Amino acid sequence: LSWLGVNLYLFIDTFCWYEEEESFLYTRVILGSTLAWARASAVCLNFNCMLILLPISRNLISFIRGTSICCRGPWRRQLDKNLKFHKLVAYGIAVNATIHIVAHVCNLERYHASQSAEVEGLPAVLSKLGNTANESYLNPIRTFHTNTTAELLTTIAGVTGLMISLALILIMTSSTEFIRQVSYELFWYTHHVFIIFFISLAIHGAGRIVRGQTPESLLLHNVTFCRDHYAEWQTVAQCPVPQFSGKEPSAWKWVLGPVVLYACERIIRFWRFQQEVVITKVVSHPSGVLELHLKKRNFKMAPGQYILIQCPSISSLEWHPFTLTSAPQEDFFSVHIRAAGDWTEALCKAFEAEGHALKEPWRLPRLAVDGPFGAALTDVFHYPVSVCIAAGIGVTPFAALLKSLWYKCCESHTQLKLSKMSNILNLPIRNLKHGEPINIKGSLNPVPCCAAVRRFSSIPQ
């Protein structure tokens, strides 16, 4: 709601300013209200482009999560919706970009139409400005016979605008759920067209297509009086020929800060990529599940967090998220990876997990780890009674939580605020002895937290 409110405020405020500002009065004579539509959508576009990189800066979100303001309460839980907000901002960019494009297409046609021989009065006079010496032009289309498409493709604003539009279309179409499910790699690679998008956005305004009367000209040329006496320009002292200039580009000012933050994010990721990761244990479970025990210097985690794993021998660019299944009290961190796609199947083959004949430690492929990120489950320890529900993939962070809780219960000097916990576990597994599927469900009745851990630990592996 705050994001929507800021967008509405920026749009309405900018729209009214361009509809009333004296320096753009002569520009509105030619373009009408489409000038305000183009500029208002441009400001909202800059605002959303400033925000789009922040939700995907994981280290920035982790830093905010660790501050005293966001360490507890509902504000921290909002940080776990960063990808939803990223998509919401992307929709805002698409809507404002559409308005901006349509408005400027109308502006271009009105500029072209005002050069027609049939146009008379003030629009005709304004369009002819710049044909003689000591005059600055207002209409970028200089003759009626100018091809507007060719003119568009020969200007900085036109070329960069076309590149921005194509990059946005490519990013948005490849981000659909269907494309992500069919070919995640296509989505991942095309998303990096954002580099072209931001470079083009930063220099888009350098063309200065939108022109207004200069402040110096406003002091000498009274637009309120002179607009009705355009035939007397240069003959009346208070109506010299108005001078115009393009608006200075401002998009780079909006996106500079987030781009620098995101660049720092990528540097941190590269530095973590270079850090050594030691594989201490590899376990092959039934149903194509690979368990990895890893160690990394200065690695600190919390229950429910996830890490990003890259295997350079499989792909030098792909990073895949996996929930940590170990507890912070253990001297290693672990993940359980199921072969459910091209990359995970290739990883299991690299570790020779399918045949249950695991490689020697020195022959294992190199892994890079980035993270950990996220921490939604730590709120469990802030209440005397907690209800934990796990089903499907949710069992993975639930296991890490119960492991951590077990270690806390075993430590005599640890004082837990959490005294009772209800666990609801709906986990379809297979009886290893007979092979038939069984369901294990927990109880809603609150029990002492250590008892809940013992109940979960009795489930067959």
Short mmCIF file of C-alpha atoms in Angstrom, two decimals:
data_model
loop_
_atom_site.label_atom_id
_atom_site.label_comp_id
_atom_site.label_asym_id
_atom_site.label_seq_id
_atom_site.Cartn_x
_atom_site.Cartn_y
_atom_site.Cartn_z
CA LEU A 1 0.00 0.00 0.00
CA SER A 2 2.88 2.37 0.77
CA TRP A 3 4.46 1.57 -2.59
CA LEU A 4 1.15 2.18 -4.39
CA GLY A 5 0.59 5.41 -2.48
CA VAL A 6 4.02 6.78 -3.43
CA ASN A 7 3.40 5.88 -7.07
CA LEU A 8 0.06 7.67 -7.10
CA TYR A 9 1.51 10.71 -5.38
CA LEU A 10 4.44 10.98 -7.81
CA PHE A 11 2.19 10.53 -10.82
CA ILE A 12 -0.45 13.06 -9.76
CA ASP A 13 2.07 15.62 -8.49
CA THR A 14 4.19 15.44 -11.66
CA PHE A 15 1.13 15.47 -13.92
CA CYS A 16 -0.25 18.63 -12.28
CA TRP A 17 3.16 20.32 -12.36
CA TYR A 18 3.59 19.84 -16.11
CA GLU A 19 -0.01 20.92 -16.70
CA GLU A 20 0.53 24.22 -14.86
CA GLU A 21 4.24 25.08 -15.16
CA GLU A 22 4.82 28.28 -17.16
CA SER A 23 8.07 27.08 -18.72
CA PHE A 24 6.15 24.31 -20.54
CA LEU A 25 3.18 26.44 -21.59
CA TYR A 26 4.34 26.68 -25.22
CA THR A 27 5.18 22.97 -25.24
CA ARG A 28 1.61 22.20 -24.14
CA VAL A 29 0.30 24.34 -27.02
CA ILE A 30 1.70 21.73 -29.42
CA LEU A 31 1.47 18.54 -27.37
CA GLY A 32 -1.50 19.08 -25.09
CA SER A 33 -1.92 16.84 -22.04
CA THR A 34 0.17 13.99 -23.45
CA LEU A 35 3.24 15.92 -22.26
CA ALA A 36 2.08 15.54 -18.65
CA TRP A 37 1.20 11.86 -19.21
CA ALA A 38 4.68 11.15 -20.58
CA ARG A 39 6.53 12.98 -17.81
CA ALA A 40 4.38 11.65 -14.93
CA SER A 41 4.86 8.05 -16.08
CA ALA A 42 8.59 8.72 -16.52
CA VAL A 43 8.95 9.79 -12.88
CA CYS A 44 7.08 6.68 -11.68
CA LEU A 45 9.21 4.59 -14.01
CA ASN A 46 12.38 6.02 -12.46
CA PHE A 47 11.03 5.40 -8.96
CA ASN A 48 10.23 1.74 -9.68
CA CYS A 49 13.55 1.17 -11.45
CA MET A 50 15.19 2.48 -8.29
CA LEU A 51 13.35 -0.15 -6.22
CA ILE A 52 13.57 -3.15 -8.55
CA LEU A 53 17.13 -4.14 -7.55
CA LEU A 54 16.70 -3.79 -3.79
CA PRO A 55 14.50 -6.88 -3.13
CA ILE A 56 17.00 -9.17 -4.89
CA SER A 57 19.98 -7.86 -2.93
CA ARG A 58 20.08 -10.75 -0.47
CA ASN A 59 22.98 -9.45 1.57
CA LEU A 60 21.26 -6.08 1.99
CA ILE A 61 18.12 -7.81 3.22
CA SER A 62 20.18 -9.94 5.61
CA PHE A 63 21.82 -6.77 6.94
CA ILE A 64 18.43 -5.10 7.46
CA ARG A 65 17.13 -8.25 9.14
CA GLY A 66 19.97 -8.09 11.64
CA THR A 67 19.33 -4.49 12.68
CA SER A 68 17.56 -3.73 15.96
CA ILE A 69 14.53 -2.23 14.19
CA CYS A 70 13.73 -5.29 12.09
CA CYS A 71 15.07 -8.05 14.31
CA ARG A 72 11.61 -8.96 15.59
CA GLY A 73 7.94 -8.47 14.86
CA PRO A 74 5.95 -8.23 11.63
CA TRP A 75 8.45 -5.94 9.88
CA ARG A 76 11.01 -8.71 9.63
CA ARG A 77 8.45 -11.11 8.22
CA GLN A 78 7.83 -8.67 5.39
CA LEU A 79 11.44 -9.17 4.33
CA ASP A 80 10.59 -12.77 3.45
CA LYS A 81 8.23 -11.44 0.74
CA ASN A 82 11.05 -9.78 -1.18
CA LEU A 83 10.45 -11.73 -4.40
CA LYS A 84 6.74 -10.88 -4.34
CA PHE A 85 7.61 -7.22 -3.99
CA HIS A 86 10.17 -7.58 -6.81
CA LYS A 87 7.40 -8.88 -9.09
CA LEU A 88 5.01 -6.13 -7.96
CA VAL A 89 7.56 -3.44 -8.82
CA ALA A 90 8.12 -5.13 -12.19
CA TYR A 91 4.40 -4.82 -12.94
CA GLY A 92 4.63 -1.14 -12.01
CA ILE A 93 7.51 -0.70 -14.46
CA ALA A 94 5.54 -2.43 -17.22
CA VAL A 95 2.43 -0.25 -16.67
CA ASN A 96 4.34 3.03 -16.52
CA ALA A 97 6.53 2.08 -19.48
CA THR A 98 3.40 1.40 -21.56
CA ILE A 99 1.92 4.79 -20.63
CA HIS A 100 5.23 6.49 -21.36
CA ILE A 101 5.62 4.87 -24.79
CA VAL A 102 2.04 5.58 -25.90
CA ALA A 103 2.28 9.20 -24.71
CA HIS A 104 5.54 9.83 -26.57
CA VAL A 105 4.21 8.22 -29.76
CA CYS A 106 1.32 10.69 -29.58
CA ASN A 107 3.79 13.52 -28.89
CA LEU A 108 5.84 12.57 -31.94
CA GLU A 109 2.78 12.58 -34.16
CA ARG A 110 1.67 15.96 -32.80
CA TYR A 111 5.13 17.39 -33.37
CA HIS A 112 4.95 16.13 -36.95
CA ALA A 113 1.40 17.39 -37.52
CA SER A 114 2.27 20.88 -36.27
CA GLN A 115 4.70 21.28 -39.19
CA SER A 116 1.88 20.90 -41.68
CA ALA A 117 1.12 23.87 -43.95
CA GLU A 118 -2.50 23.71 -42.82
CA VAL A 119 -1.59 24.52 -39.21
CA GLU A 120 -1.95 28.19 -38.33
CA GLY A 121 -1.66 30.45 -35.32
CA LEU A 122 0.60 29.95 -32.33
CA PRO A 123 1.39 26.22 -32.99
CA ALA A 124 2.70 27.12 -36.45
CA VAL A 125 4.84 29.97 -35.09
CA LEU A 126 6.28 27.76 -32.36
CA SER A 127 7.11 24.98 -34.83
CA LYS A 128 8.99 27.41 -37.10
CA LEU A 129 11.24 28.64 -34.29
CA GLY A 130 14.86 27.71 -34.87
CA ASN A 131 14.86 28.30 -38.63
CA THR A 132 16.70 31.61 -38.26
CA ALA A 133 19.83 32.62 -36.37
CA ASN A 134 19.74 33.34 -32.62
CA GLU A 135 16.69 31.14 -32.19
CA SER A 136 16.33 27.83 -30.37
CA TYR A 137 13.85 25.27 -31.58
CA LEU A 138 10.92 23.81 -29.66
CA ASN A 139 9.75 21.23 -32.20
CA PRO A 140 12.36 18.50 -32.82
CA ILE A 141 10.61 17.55 -36.08
CA ARG A 142 11.92 20.27 -38.40
CA THR A 143 9.88 19.64 -41.56
CA PHE A 144 6.57 18.01 -42.38
CA HIS A 145 8.29 15.64 -44.85
CA THR A 146 10.45 14.14 -42.10
CA ASN A 147 10.00 10.40 -41.61
CA THR A 148 9.10 10.13 -37.92
CA THR A 149 10.26 6.50 -37.67
CA ALA A 150 13.66 7.36 -39.17
CA GLU A 151 13.87 10.42 -36.94
CA LEU A 152 13.10 8.25 -33.93
CA LEU A 153 15.87 5.78 -34.76
CA THR A 154 18.49 8.49 -35.26
CA THR A 155 18.13 10.14 -31.85
CA ILE A 156 19.59 9.06 -28.51
CA ALA A 157 16.16 9.04 -26.90
CA GLY A 158 14.70 6.92 -29.70
CA VAL A 159 17.46 4.30 -29.84
CA THR A 160 17.74 3.91 -26.07
CA GLY A 161 13.96 3.87 -25.71
CA LEU A 162 13.76 1.03 -28.23
CA MET A 163 16.47 -0.91 -26.38
CA ILE A 164 14.71 -0.36 -23.04
CA SER A 165 11.41 -1.59 -24.50
CA LEU A 166 12.91 -4.71 -26.09
CA ALA A 167 14.86 -5.56 -22.91
CA LEU A 168 11.74 -5.11 -20.77
CA ILE A 169 9.63 -7.29 -23.08
CA LEU A 170 12.28 -10.02 -23.08
CA ILE A 171 12.63 -9.96 -19.29
CA MET A 172 8.88 -9.94 -18.63
CA THR A 173 7.97 -12.69 -21.10
CA SER A 174 10.76 -15.01 -19.93
CA SER A 175 9.68 -14.51 -16.30
CA THR A 176 6.29 -16.16 -16.72
CA GLU A 177 5.63 -19.25 -14.64
CA PHE A 178 5.39 -21.44 -17.75
CA ILE A 179 8.87 -20.42 -18.99
CA ARG A 180 10.40 -20.84 -15.54
CA GLN A 181 9.02 -24.37 -15.25
CA VAL A 182 9.93 -25.44 -18.78
CA SER A 183 13.37 -23.82 -18.96
CA TYR A 184 14.65 -22.10 -15.84
CA GLU A 185 17.99 -21.48 -17.55
CA LEU A 186 16.25 -19.39 -20.23
CA PHE A 187 14.62 -17.29 -17.52
CA TRP A 188 17.93 -16.93 -15.64
CA TYR A 189 20.02 -15.91 -18.64
CA THR A 190 17.51 -13.50 -20.19
CA HIS A 191 17.02 -11.82 -16.81
CA HIS A 192 20.56 -10.50 -17.09
CA VAL A 193 19.46 -8.29 -19.97
CA PHE A 194 18.73 -5.89 -17.11
CA ILE A 195 22.31 -4.64 -17.58
CA ILE A 196 21.38 -3.29 -21.03
CA PHE A 197 18.11 -2.00 -19.57
CA PHE A 198 19.79 0.14 -16.90
CA ILE A 199 22.57 1.42 -19.16
CA SER A 200 19.99 2.55 -21.74
CA LEU A 201 17.81 4.05 -19.02
CA ALA A 202 20.70 6.11 -17.65
CA ILE A 203 21.43 7.76 -21.03
CA HIS A 204 17.85 7.84 -22.31
CA GLY A 205 17.25 11.42 -21.19
CA ALA A 206 20.48 12.70 -22.79
CA GLY A 207 18.54 13.29 -26.02
CA ARG A 208 16.51 16.01 -24.27
CA ILE A 209 13.48 15.61 -26.52
CA VAL A 210 11.15 17.31 -24.03
CA ARG A 211 11.99 21.01 -24.22
CA GLY A 212 10.74 23.96 -22.24
CA GLN A 213 11.35 27.67 -21.98
CA THR A 214 14.59 28.61 -20.23
CA PRO A 215 14.46 30.52 -16.88
CA GLU A 216 16.30 33.45 -18.47
CA SER A 217 13.77 33.61 -21.27
CA LEU A 218 10.88 33.55 -18.78
CA LEU A 219 12.24 36.72 -17.14
CA LEU A 220 12.22 38.60 -20.46
CA HIS A 221 9.30 36.91 -22.22
CA ASN A 222 5.98 37.14 -20.32
CA VAL A 223 4.14 34.04 -21.55
CA THR A 224 0.79 35.16 -20.12
CA PHE A 225 0.82 38.29 -22.26
CA CYS A 226 2.90 37.17 -25.24
CA ARG A 227 0.98 33.99 -26.04
CA ASP A 228 -1.88 36.16 -27.32
CA HIS A 229 0.47 38.55 -29.18
CA TYR A 230 2.63 36.03 -31.04
CA ALA A 231 2.40 38.11 -34.22
CA GLU A 232 4.19 40.96 -32.41
CA TRP A 233 7.17 38.94 -31.17
CA GLN A 234 10.41 40.90 -31.57
CA THR A 235 8.49 44.10 -32.26
CA VAL A 236 7.24 44.50 -28.68
CA ALA A 237 9.90 44.97 -26.02
CA GLN A 238 8.28 42.64 -23.51
CA CYS A 239 7.90 39.85 -26.10
CA PRO A 240 11.31 38.83 -27.43
CA VAL A 241 11.57 35.48 -29.19
CA PRO A 242 11.36 32.75 -26.48
CA GLN A 243 14.35 30.50 -25.99
CA PHE A 244 14.02 26.79 -25.25
CA SER A 245 16.26 24.04 -23.89
CA GLY A 246 15.91 20.34 -23.16
CA LYS A 247 15.25 19.03 -19.68
CA GLU A 248 18.33 17.64 -17.97
CA PRO A 249 18.33 13.83 -17.66
CA SER A 250 17.50 12.60 -14.17
CA ALA A 251 17.04 8.82 -14.50
CA TRP A 252 20.67 8.13 -13.59
CA LYS A 253 20.19 9.99 -10.31
CA TRP A 254 17.37 7.65 -9.35
CA VAL A 255 19.13 4.38 -10.15
CA LEU A 256 22.74 5.23 -9.25
CA GLY A 257 22.42 4.28 -5.57
CA PRO A 258 20.65 0.90 -6.10
CA VAL A 259 23.04 0.02 -8.95
CA VAL A 260 26.04 0.68 -6.69
CA LEU A 261 24.46 -1.42 -3.92
CA TYR A 262 23.77 -4.24 -6.35
CA ALA A 263 27.34 -4.02 -7.67
CA CYS A 264 28.56 -4.44 -4.08
CA GLU A 265 26.18 -7.40 -3.79
CA ARG A 266 27.79 -9.06 -6.81
CA ILE A 267 31.29 -8.38 -5.44
CA ILE A 268 30.33 -10.05 -2.15
CA ARG A 269 28.93 -13.02 -4.03
CA PHE A 270 32.13 -13.33 -6.08
CA TRP A 271 34.22 -13.15 -2.90
CA ARG A 272 32.13 -15.92 -1.34
CA PHE A 273 32.48 -17.93 -4.52
CA GLN A 274 36.25 -17.87 -4.05
CA GLN A 275 36.05 -19.16 -0.45
CA GLU A 276 36.90 -22.79 0.11
CA VAL A 277 34.09 -25.23 0.88
CA VAL A 278 35.10 -28.57 2.42
CA ILE A 279 32.83 -31.57 1.78
CA THR A 280 33.06 -33.70 4.92
CA LYS A 281 30.39 -36.28 4.23
CA VAL A 282 28.25 -37.52 1.35
CA VAL A 283 25.24 -39.76 1.96
CA SER A 284 23.05 -41.29 -0.72
CA HIS A 285 19.45 -41.81 0.41
CA PRO A 286 16.66 -43.71 -1.37
CA SER A 287 14.46 -41.96 -3.94
CA GLY A 288 17.43 -40.06 -5.40
CA VAL A 289 18.19 -37.84 -2.37
CA LEU A 290 21.76 -36.69 -1.85
CA GLU A 291 22.86 -35.47 1.58
CA LEU A 292 25.94 -33.25 1.76
CA HIS A 293 27.79 -32.22 4.91
CA LEU A 294 29.86 -29.09 4.30
CA LYS A 295 32.21 -26.79 6.17
CA LYS A 296 33.16 -23.21 5.46
CA ARG A 297 35.18 -20.68 7.42
CA ASN A 298 33.16 -18.15 9.46
CA PHE A 299 29.85 -19.74 8.41
CA LYS A 300 27.00 -18.81 10.78
CA MET A 301 23.41 -19.91 10.31
CA ALA A 302 19.98 -19.92 11.92
CA PRO A 303 17.24 -22.58 11.67
CA GLY A 304 15.23 -22.33 8.46
CA GLN A 305 17.82 -20.45 6.43
CA TYR A 306 18.90 -21.46 2.93
CA ILE A 307 22.09 -21.28 0.90
CA LEU A 308 22.90 -20.99 -2.79
CA ILE A 309 25.07 -23.74 -4.23
CA GLN A 310 27.06 -23.68 -7.45
CA CYS A 311 28.98 -26.54 -9.00
CA PRO A 312 31.41 -25.06 -11.57
CA SER A 313 31.91 -28.43 -13.27
CA ILE A 314 28.19 -28.47 -14.13
CA SER A 315 27.55 -24.78 -14.79
CA SER A 316 29.74 -21.77 -14.13
CA LEU A 317 26.77 -19.40 -13.81
CA GLU A 318 23.90 -21.30 -12.19
CA TRP A 319 23.23 -20.95 -8.45
CA HIS A 320 20.48 -23.05 -6.86
CA PRO A 321 18.86 -22.52 -3.42
CA PHE A 322 18.64 -25.32 -0.85
CA THR A 323 17.30 -25.21 2.70
CA LEU A 324 19.79 -26.04 5.44
CA THR A 325 18.86 -29.21 7.35
CA SER A 326 21.50 -28.95 10.07
CA ALA A 327 21.37 -27.07 13.37
CA PRO A 328 23.53 -24.03 14.20
CA GLN A 329 25.07 -25.98 17.11
CA GLU A 330 26.63 -28.56 14.77
CA ASP A 331 30.17 -28.10 13.47
CA PHE A 332 28.99 -28.48 9.86
CA PHE A 333 26.04 -27.46 7.71
CA SER A 334 24.08 -29.88 5.57
CA VAL A 335 21.61 -29.91 2.69
CA HIS A 336 19.43 -32.64 1.23
CA ILE A 337 19.21 -32.49 -2.57
CA ARG A 338 16.70 -34.53 -4.54
CA ALA A 339 17.32 -35.32 -8.21
CA ALA A 340 14.32 -33.49 -9.68
CA GLY A 341 15.79 -31.62 -12.65
CA ASP A 342 18.69 -31.35 -15.06
CA TRP A 343 21.04 -29.60 -12.64
CA THR A 344 20.25 -31.77 -9.61
CA GLU A 345 20.52 -34.95 -11.67
CA ALA A 346 23.89 -33.81 -12.99
CA LEU A 347 25.00 -33.07 -9.41
CA CYS A 348 24.01 -36.57 -8.23
CA LYS A 349 25.92 -38.06 -11.17
CA ALA A 350 28.93 -35.91 -10.33
CA PHE A 351 28.91 -37.39 -6.82
CA GLU A 352 28.07 -40.84 -8.23
CA ALA A 353 25.15 -41.02 -5.83
CA GLU A 354 22.85 -43.02 -8.10
CA GLY A 355 24.86 -46.19 -7.82
CA HIS A 356 25.51 -45.69 -4.09
CA ALA A 357 29.25 -45.99 -4.77
CA LEU A 358 30.45 -42.61 -3.58
CA LYS A 359 33.72 -41.07 -4.71
CA GLU A 360 36.73 -40.53 -2.53
CA PRO A 361 36.80 -37.05 -0.92
CA TRP A 362 39.69 -35.83 -3.07
CA ARG A 363 37.80 -36.75 -6.27
CA LEU A 364 34.59 -34.93 -5.41
CA PRO A 365 33.65 -31.92 -7.56
CA ARG A 366 34.18 -28.42 -6.18
CA LEU A 367 31.20 -26.61 -4.71
CA ALA A 368 30.73 -22.89 -4.05
CA VAL A 369 28.33 -21.68 -1.35
CA ASP A 370 26.72 -18.28 -0.93
CA GLY A 371 24.68 -17.43 2.13
CA PRO A 372 22.98 -18.20 4.39
CA PHE A 373 19.87 -16.13 3.72
CA GLY A 374 16.42 -15.78 5.29
CA ALA A 375 15.39 -16.53 8.88
CA ALA A 376 11.64 -16.92 9.28
CA LEU A 377 11.66 -19.74 11.87
CA THR A 378 13.57 -18.01 14.66
CA ASP A 379 10.30 -16.43 15.85
CA VAL A 380 9.47 -19.83 17.35
CA PHE A 381 11.85 -19.16 20.24
CA HIS A 382 10.23 -15.81 21.07
CA TYR A 383 6.94 -17.26 22.43
CA PRO A 384 6.16 -19.61 25.32
CA VAL A 385 3.94 -21.82 23.11
CA SER A 386 4.49 -22.33 19.38
CA VAL A 387 2.65 -24.29 16.70
CA CYS A 388 4.82 -25.74 13.93
CA ILE A 389 3.24 -27.15 10.78
CA ALA A 390 5.30 -29.09 8.26
CA ALA A 391 4.17 -30.74 5.04
CA GLY A 392 6.02 -31.64 1.88
CA ILE A 393 9.10 -29.49 1.37
CA GLY A 394 8.36 -27.72 4.65
CA VAL A 395 9.72 -30.72 6.52
CA THR A 396 13.27 -29.63 5.59
CA PRO A 397 13.38 -26.39 7.63
CA PHE A 398 11.26 -28.12 10.30
CA ALA A 399 14.01 -30.71 10.77
CA ALA A 400 16.61 -27.97 11.22
CA LEU A 401 14.39 -26.25 13.79
CA LEU A 402 13.85 -29.41 15.81
CA LYS A 403 17.56 -30.22 15.74
CA SER A 404 18.35 -26.76 17.09
CA LEU A 405 15.64 -27.12 19.72
CA TRP A 406 17.08 -30.47 20.78
CA TYR A 407 20.51 -28.97 21.31
CA LYS A 408 19.03 -26.09 23.30
CA CYS A 409 17.13 -28.54 25.52
CA CYS A 410 20.28 -30.54 26.16
CA GLU A 411 22.18 -27.45 27.29
CA SER A 412 21.50 -27.05 30.98
CA HIS A 413 22.60 -23.42 31.11
CA THR A 414 20.26 -22.32 28.31
CA GLN A 415 17.04 -20.63 29.41
CA LEU A 416 14.33 -21.05 26.78
CA LYS A 417 11.25 -18.85 26.64
CA LEU A 418 9.67 -21.63 24.60
CA SER A 419 8.23 -24.18 27.02
CA LYS A 420 5.64 -26.03 24.91
CA MET A 421 5.29 -26.73 21.23
CA SER A 422 2.54 -28.23 19.11
CA ASN A 423 3.74 -29.97 15.97
CA ILE A 424 1.60 -30.94 13.02
CA LEU A 425 3.58 -33.18 10.71
CA ASN A 426 1.97 -34.63 7.61
CA LEU A 427 4.82 -36.48 5.96
CA PRO A 428 4.07 -39.28 3.45
CA ILE A 429 7.00 -41.68 3.60
CA ARG A 430 7.56 -45.35 2.81
CA ASN A 431 7.99 -48.17 5.26
CA LEU A 432 11.43 -49.44 4.36
CA LYS A 433 10.61 -52.97 5.53
CA HIS A 434 7.33 -53.50 3.67
CA GLY A 435 7.42 -50.75 1.04
CA GLU A 436 3.87 -49.44 1.56
CA PRO A 437 3.33 -45.67 1.97
CA ILE A 438 2.50 -44.48 5.48
CA ASN A 439 1.64 -41.07 6.98
CA ILE A 440 2.95 -39.81 10.29
CA LYS A 441 0.97 -37.01 11.86
CA GLY A 442 1.75 -35.06 14.99
CA SER A 443 -0.68 -33.89 17.63
CA LEU A 444 -2.22 -30.49 18.15
CA ASN A 445 -1.98 -30.87 21.91
CA PRO A 446 0.91 -28.77 23.28
CA VAL A 447 3.68 -30.93 24.73
CA PRO A 448 7.01 -30.03 26.27
CA CYS A 449 9.37 -28.95 23.53
CA CYS A 450 11.94 -31.72 24.20
CA ALA A 451 9.18 -34.32 23.93
CA ALA A 452 8.19 -32.90 20.56
CA VAL A 453 11.77 -33.31 19.39
CA ARG A 454 11.88 -36.90 20.59
CA ARG A 455 8.58 -37.59 18.78
CA PHE A 456 9.98 -36.26 15.51
CA SER A 457 13.28 -38.11 15.95
CA SER A 458 11.40 -41.43 16.18
CA ILE A 459 10.31 -41.16 12.52
CA PRO A 460 12.10 -43.74 10.33
CA GLN A 461 14.86 -42.14 8.24
#
